[in-house]
PDB file of C-alpha atoms and ligand atoms in Angstrom:
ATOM      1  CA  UNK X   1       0.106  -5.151  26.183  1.00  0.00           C
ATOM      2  CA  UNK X   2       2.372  -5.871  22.943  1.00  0.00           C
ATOM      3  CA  UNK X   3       2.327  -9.333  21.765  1.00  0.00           C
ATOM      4  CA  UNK X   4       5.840 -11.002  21.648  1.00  0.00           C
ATOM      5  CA  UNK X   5       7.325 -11.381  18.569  1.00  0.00           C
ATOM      6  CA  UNK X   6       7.796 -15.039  19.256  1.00  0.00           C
ATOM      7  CA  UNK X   7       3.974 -14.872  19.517  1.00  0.00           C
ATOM      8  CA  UNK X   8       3.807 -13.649  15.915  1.00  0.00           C
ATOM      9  CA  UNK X   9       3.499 -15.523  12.901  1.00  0.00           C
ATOM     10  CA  UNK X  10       4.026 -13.785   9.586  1.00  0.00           C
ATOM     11  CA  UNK X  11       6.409 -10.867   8.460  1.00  0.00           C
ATOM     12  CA  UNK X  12       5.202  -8.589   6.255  1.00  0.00           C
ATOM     13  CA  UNK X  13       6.392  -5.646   4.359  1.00  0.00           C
ATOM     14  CA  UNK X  14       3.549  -3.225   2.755  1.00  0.00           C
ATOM     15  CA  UNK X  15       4.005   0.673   2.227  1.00  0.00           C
ATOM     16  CA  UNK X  16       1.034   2.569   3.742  1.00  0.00           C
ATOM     17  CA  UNK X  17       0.252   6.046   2.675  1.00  0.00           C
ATOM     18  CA  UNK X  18       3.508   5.939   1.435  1.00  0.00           C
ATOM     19  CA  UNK X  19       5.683   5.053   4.206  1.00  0.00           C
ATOM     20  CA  UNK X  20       6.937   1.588   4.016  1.00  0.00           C
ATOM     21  CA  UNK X  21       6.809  -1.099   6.923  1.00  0.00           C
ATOM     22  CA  UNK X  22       8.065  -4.516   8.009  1.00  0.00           C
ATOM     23  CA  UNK X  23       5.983  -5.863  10.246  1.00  0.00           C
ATOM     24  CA  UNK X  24       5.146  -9.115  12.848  1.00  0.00           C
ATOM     25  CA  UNK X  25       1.584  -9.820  12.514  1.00  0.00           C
ATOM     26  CA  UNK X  26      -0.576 -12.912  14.196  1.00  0.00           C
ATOM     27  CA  UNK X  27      -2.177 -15.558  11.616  1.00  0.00           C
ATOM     28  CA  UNK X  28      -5.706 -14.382  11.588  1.00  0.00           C
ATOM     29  CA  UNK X  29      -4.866 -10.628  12.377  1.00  0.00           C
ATOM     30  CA  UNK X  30      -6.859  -8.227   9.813  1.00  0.00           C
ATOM     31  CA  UNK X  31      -5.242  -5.037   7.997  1.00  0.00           C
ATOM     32  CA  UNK X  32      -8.089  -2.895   9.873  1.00  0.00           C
ATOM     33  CA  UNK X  33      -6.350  -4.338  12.838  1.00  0.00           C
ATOM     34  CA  UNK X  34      -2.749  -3.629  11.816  1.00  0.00           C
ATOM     35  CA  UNK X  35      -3.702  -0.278  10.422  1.00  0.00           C
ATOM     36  CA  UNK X  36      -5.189   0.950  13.649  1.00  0.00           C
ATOM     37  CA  UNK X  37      -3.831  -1.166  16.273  1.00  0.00           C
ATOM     38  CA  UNK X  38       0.166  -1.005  14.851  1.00  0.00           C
ATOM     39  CA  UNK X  39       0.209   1.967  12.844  1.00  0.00           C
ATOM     40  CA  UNK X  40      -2.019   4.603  15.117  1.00  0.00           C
ATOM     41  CA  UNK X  41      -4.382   5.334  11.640  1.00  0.00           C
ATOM     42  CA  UNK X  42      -7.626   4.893  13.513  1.00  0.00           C
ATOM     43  CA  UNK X  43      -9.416   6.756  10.331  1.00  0.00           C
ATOM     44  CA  UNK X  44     -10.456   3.435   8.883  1.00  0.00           C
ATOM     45  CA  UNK X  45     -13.512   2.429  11.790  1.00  0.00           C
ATOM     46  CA  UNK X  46     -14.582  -0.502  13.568  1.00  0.00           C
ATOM     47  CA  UNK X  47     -17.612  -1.260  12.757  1.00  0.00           C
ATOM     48  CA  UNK X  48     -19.663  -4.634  11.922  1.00  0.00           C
ATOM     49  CA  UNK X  49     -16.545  -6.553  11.604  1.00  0.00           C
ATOM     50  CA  UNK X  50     -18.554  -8.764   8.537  1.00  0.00           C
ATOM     51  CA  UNK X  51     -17.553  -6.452   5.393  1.00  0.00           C
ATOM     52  CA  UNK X  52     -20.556  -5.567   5.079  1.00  0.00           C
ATOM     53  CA  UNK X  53     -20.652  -1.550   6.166  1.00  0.00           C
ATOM     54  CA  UNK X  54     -18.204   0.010   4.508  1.00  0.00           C
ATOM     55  CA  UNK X  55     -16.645   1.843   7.300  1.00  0.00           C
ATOM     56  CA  UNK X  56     -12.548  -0.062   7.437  1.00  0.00           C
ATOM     57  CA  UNK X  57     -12.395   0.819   3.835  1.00  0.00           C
ATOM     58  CA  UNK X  58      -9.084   1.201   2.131  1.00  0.00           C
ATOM     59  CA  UNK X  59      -7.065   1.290  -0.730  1.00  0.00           C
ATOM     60  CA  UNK X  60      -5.254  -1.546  -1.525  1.00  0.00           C
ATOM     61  CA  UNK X  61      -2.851  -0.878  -4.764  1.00  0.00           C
ATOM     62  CA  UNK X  62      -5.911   1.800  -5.403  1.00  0.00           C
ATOM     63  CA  UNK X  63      -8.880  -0.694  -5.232  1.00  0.00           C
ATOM     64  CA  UNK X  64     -11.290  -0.662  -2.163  1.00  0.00           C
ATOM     65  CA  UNK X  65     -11.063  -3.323  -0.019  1.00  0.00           C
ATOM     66  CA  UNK X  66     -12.663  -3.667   3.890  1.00  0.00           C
ATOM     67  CA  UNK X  67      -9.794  -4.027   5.929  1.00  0.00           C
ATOM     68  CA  UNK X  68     -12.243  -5.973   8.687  1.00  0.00           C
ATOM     69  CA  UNK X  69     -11.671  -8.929   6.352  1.00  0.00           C
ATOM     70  CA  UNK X  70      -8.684  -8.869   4.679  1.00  0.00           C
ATOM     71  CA  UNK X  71      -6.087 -10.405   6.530  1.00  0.00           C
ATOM     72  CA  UNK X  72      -2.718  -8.461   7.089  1.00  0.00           C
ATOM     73  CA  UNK X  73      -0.761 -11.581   6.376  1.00  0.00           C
ATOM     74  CA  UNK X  74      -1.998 -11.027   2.916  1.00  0.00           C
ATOM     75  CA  UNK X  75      -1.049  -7.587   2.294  1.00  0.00           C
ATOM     76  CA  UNK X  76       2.157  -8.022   2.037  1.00  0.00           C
ATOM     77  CA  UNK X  77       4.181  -5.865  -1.034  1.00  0.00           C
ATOM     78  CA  UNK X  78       0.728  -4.059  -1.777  1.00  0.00           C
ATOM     79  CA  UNK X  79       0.109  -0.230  -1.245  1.00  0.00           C
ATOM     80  CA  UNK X  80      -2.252   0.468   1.305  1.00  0.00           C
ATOM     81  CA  UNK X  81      -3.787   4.007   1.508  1.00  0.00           C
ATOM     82  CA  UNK X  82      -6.008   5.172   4.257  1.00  0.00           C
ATOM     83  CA  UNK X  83      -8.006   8.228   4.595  1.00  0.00           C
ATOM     84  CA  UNK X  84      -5.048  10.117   6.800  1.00  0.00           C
ATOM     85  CA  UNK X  85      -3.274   9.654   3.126  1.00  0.00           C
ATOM     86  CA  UNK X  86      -5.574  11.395   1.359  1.00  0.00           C
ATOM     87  CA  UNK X  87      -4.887  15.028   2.087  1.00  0.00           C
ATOM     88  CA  UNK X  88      -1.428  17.069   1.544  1.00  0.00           C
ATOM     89  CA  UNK X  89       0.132  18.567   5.039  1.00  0.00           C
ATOM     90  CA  UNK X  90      -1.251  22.046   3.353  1.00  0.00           C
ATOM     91  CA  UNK X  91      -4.738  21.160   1.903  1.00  0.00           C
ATOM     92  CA  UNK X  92      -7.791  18.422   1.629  1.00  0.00           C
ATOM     93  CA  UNK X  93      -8.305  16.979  -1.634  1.00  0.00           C
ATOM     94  CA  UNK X  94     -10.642  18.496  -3.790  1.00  0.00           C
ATOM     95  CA  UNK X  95     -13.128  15.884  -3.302  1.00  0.00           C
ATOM     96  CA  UNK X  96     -12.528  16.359   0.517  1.00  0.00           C
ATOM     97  CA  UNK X  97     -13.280  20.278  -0.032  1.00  0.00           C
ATOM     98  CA  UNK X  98     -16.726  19.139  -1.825  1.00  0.00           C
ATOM     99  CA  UNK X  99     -17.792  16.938   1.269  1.00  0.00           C
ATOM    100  CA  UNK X 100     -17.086  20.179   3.143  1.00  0.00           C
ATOM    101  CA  UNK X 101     -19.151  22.628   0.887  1.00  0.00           C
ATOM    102  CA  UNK X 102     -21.866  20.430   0.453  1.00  0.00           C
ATOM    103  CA  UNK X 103     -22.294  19.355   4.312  1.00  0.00           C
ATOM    104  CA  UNK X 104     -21.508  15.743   3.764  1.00  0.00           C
ATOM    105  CA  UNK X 105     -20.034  15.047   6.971  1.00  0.00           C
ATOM    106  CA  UNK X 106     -22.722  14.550   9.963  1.00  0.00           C
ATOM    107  CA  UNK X 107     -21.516  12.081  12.473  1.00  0.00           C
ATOM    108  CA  UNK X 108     -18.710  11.170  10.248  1.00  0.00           C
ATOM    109  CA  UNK X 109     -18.545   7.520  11.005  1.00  0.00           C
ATOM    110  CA  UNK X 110     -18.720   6.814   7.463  1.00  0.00           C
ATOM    111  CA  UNK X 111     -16.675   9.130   6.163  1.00  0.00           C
ATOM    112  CA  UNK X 112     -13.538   7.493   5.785  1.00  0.00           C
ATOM    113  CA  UNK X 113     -14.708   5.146   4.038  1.00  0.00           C
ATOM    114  CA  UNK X 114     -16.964   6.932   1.617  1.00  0.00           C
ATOM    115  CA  UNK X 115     -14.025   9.208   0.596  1.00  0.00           C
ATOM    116  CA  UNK X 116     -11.867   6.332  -0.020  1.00  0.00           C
ATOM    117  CA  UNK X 117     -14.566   4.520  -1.942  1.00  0.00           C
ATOM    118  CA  UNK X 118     -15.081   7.991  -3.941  1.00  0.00           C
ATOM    119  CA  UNK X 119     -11.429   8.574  -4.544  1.00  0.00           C
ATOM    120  CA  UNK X 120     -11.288   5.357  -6.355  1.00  0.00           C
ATOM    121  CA  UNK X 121     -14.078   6.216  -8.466  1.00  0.00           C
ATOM    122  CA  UNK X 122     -12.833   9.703  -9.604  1.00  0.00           C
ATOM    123  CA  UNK X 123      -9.587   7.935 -10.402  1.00  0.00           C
ATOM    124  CA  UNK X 124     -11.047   5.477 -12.620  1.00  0.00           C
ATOM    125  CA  UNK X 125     -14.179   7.481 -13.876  1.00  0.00           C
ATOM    126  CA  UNK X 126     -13.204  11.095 -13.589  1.00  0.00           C
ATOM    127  CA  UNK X 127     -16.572  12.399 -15.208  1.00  0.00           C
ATOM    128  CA  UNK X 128     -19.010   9.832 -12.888  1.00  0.00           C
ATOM    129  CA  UNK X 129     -22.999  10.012 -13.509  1.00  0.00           C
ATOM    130  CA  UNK X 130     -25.159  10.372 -10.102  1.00  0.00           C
ATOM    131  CA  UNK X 131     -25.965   6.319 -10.978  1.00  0.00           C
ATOM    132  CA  UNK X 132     -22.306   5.565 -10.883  1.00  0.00           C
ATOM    133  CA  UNK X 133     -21.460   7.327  -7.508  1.00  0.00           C
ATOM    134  CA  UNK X 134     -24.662   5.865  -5.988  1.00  0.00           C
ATOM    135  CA  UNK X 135     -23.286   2.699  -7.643  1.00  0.00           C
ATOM    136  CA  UNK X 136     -19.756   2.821  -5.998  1.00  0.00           C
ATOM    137  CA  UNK X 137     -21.518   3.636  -2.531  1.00  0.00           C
ATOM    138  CA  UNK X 138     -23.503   0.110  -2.765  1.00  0.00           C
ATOM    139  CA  UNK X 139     -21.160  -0.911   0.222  1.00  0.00           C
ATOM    140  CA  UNK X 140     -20.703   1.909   2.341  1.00  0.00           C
ATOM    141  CA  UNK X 141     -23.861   2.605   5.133  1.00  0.00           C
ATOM    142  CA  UNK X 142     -24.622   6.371   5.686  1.00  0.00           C
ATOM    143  CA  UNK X 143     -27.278   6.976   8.775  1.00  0.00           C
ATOM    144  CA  UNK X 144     -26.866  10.377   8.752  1.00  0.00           C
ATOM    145  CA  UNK X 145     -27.073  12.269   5.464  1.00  0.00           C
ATOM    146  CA  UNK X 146     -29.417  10.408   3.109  1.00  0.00           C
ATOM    147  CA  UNK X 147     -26.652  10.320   0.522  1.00  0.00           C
ATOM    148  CA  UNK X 148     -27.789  13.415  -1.105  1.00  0.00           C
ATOM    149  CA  UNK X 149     -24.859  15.084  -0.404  1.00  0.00           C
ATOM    150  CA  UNK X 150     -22.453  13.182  -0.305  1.00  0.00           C
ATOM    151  CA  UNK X 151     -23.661  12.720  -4.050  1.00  0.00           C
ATOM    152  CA  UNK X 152     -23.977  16.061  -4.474  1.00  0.00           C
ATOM    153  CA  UNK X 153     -20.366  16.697  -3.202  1.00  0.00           C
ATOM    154  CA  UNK X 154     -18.866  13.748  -5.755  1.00  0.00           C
ATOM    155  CA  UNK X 155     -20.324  15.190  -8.525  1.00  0.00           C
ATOM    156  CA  UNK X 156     -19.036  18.621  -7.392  1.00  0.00           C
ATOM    157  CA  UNK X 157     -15.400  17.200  -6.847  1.00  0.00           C
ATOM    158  CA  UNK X 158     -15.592  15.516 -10.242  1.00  0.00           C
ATOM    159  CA  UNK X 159     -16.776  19.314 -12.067  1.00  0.00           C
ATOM    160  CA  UNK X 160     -13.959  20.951  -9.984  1.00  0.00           C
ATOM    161  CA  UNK X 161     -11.277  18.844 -11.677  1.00  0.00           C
ATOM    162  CA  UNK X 162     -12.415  18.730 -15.696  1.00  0.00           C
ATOM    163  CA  UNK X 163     -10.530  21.061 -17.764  1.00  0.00           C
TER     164      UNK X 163
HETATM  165  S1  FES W   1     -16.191  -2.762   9.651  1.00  0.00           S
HETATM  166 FE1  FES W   1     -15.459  -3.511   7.757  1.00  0.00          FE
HETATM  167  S2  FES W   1     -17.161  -3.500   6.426  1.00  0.00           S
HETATM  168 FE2  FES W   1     -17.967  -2.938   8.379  1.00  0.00          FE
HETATM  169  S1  FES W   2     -22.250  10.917   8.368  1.00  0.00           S
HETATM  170 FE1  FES W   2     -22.967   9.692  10.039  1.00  0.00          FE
HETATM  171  S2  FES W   2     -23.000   7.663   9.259  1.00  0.00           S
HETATM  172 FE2  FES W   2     -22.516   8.910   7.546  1.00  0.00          FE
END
């Protein structure tokens, strides 16, 4: 049931995957929470709740964050992008097409997450070594693929976009 607004105890305004929103959020309430709970973008996953898995992950003003604990109260005038904001209406992102080629979605639990953490990398290191994309995936917990390919689909992404 929807909590009252009287109930609620901070207003924020944020723009997620570019859309902007003022919202009434409880004191204590996380951004994974607002994301999936307010905004219907159940890409970012529940998961261990402790920051410690990797799956909530976002971008917040194009850093990684876990949204499990990041409060939403605390969010407000950033840019939040989730994995539904990664993709155009026509096409997946190039490093989207590479998880495809390369099989890196099993269970895709992790997935969100991985790509967001991965997108962030190929925006700040656009020619990434295997070390730095194993590196960058420190946080996020695979129990399906091994990594391999989901390496093996970064490094792809990142050849697909040099000149
Ligand atoms: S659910 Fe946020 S890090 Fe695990
Ligand atoms: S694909 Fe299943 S946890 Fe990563």
């Amino acid at each position: 049931m929807p909590v009252p607004p009287s109930e609620r105890d901070v207003t924020i305004r944020l723009v997620v995957n570019d859309r902007a929103h003022q919202l009434d959020v409880d004191a204590g309430e996380t951004l994974l929470g607002t994301l999936r709970e307010r905004l219907g973008l159940t890409g970012p996953k529940e998961a261990c709740w402790e920051g410690e898995c990797g799956a909530c992950t976002v971008l917040v003003d194009g850093g990684p964050v876990a949204s499990c604990i990041l409060a939403a109260g605390s969010t407000s005038g950033r840019v939040v992008r989730t994995v539904e904001g990664l993709a155009g209406a026509a096409e997946l992102t190039t490093l989207q097409q590479a998880f495809v080629r390369h099989a890196a979605v099993q269970c895709g639990f992790c997935t969100p997450g991985v790509l967001m953490v991965l997108t962030a990398l190929l925006d700040d290191v656009p020619e990434p070594t295997e070390t730095d994309i194993r590196q960058a995936l420190a946080g996020n917990i695979c129990r399906c693929t091994g990594y391999q390919q989901i390496v093996e689909a970064a490094l792809d992404a990142a050849a697909s976009v040099q000149p």
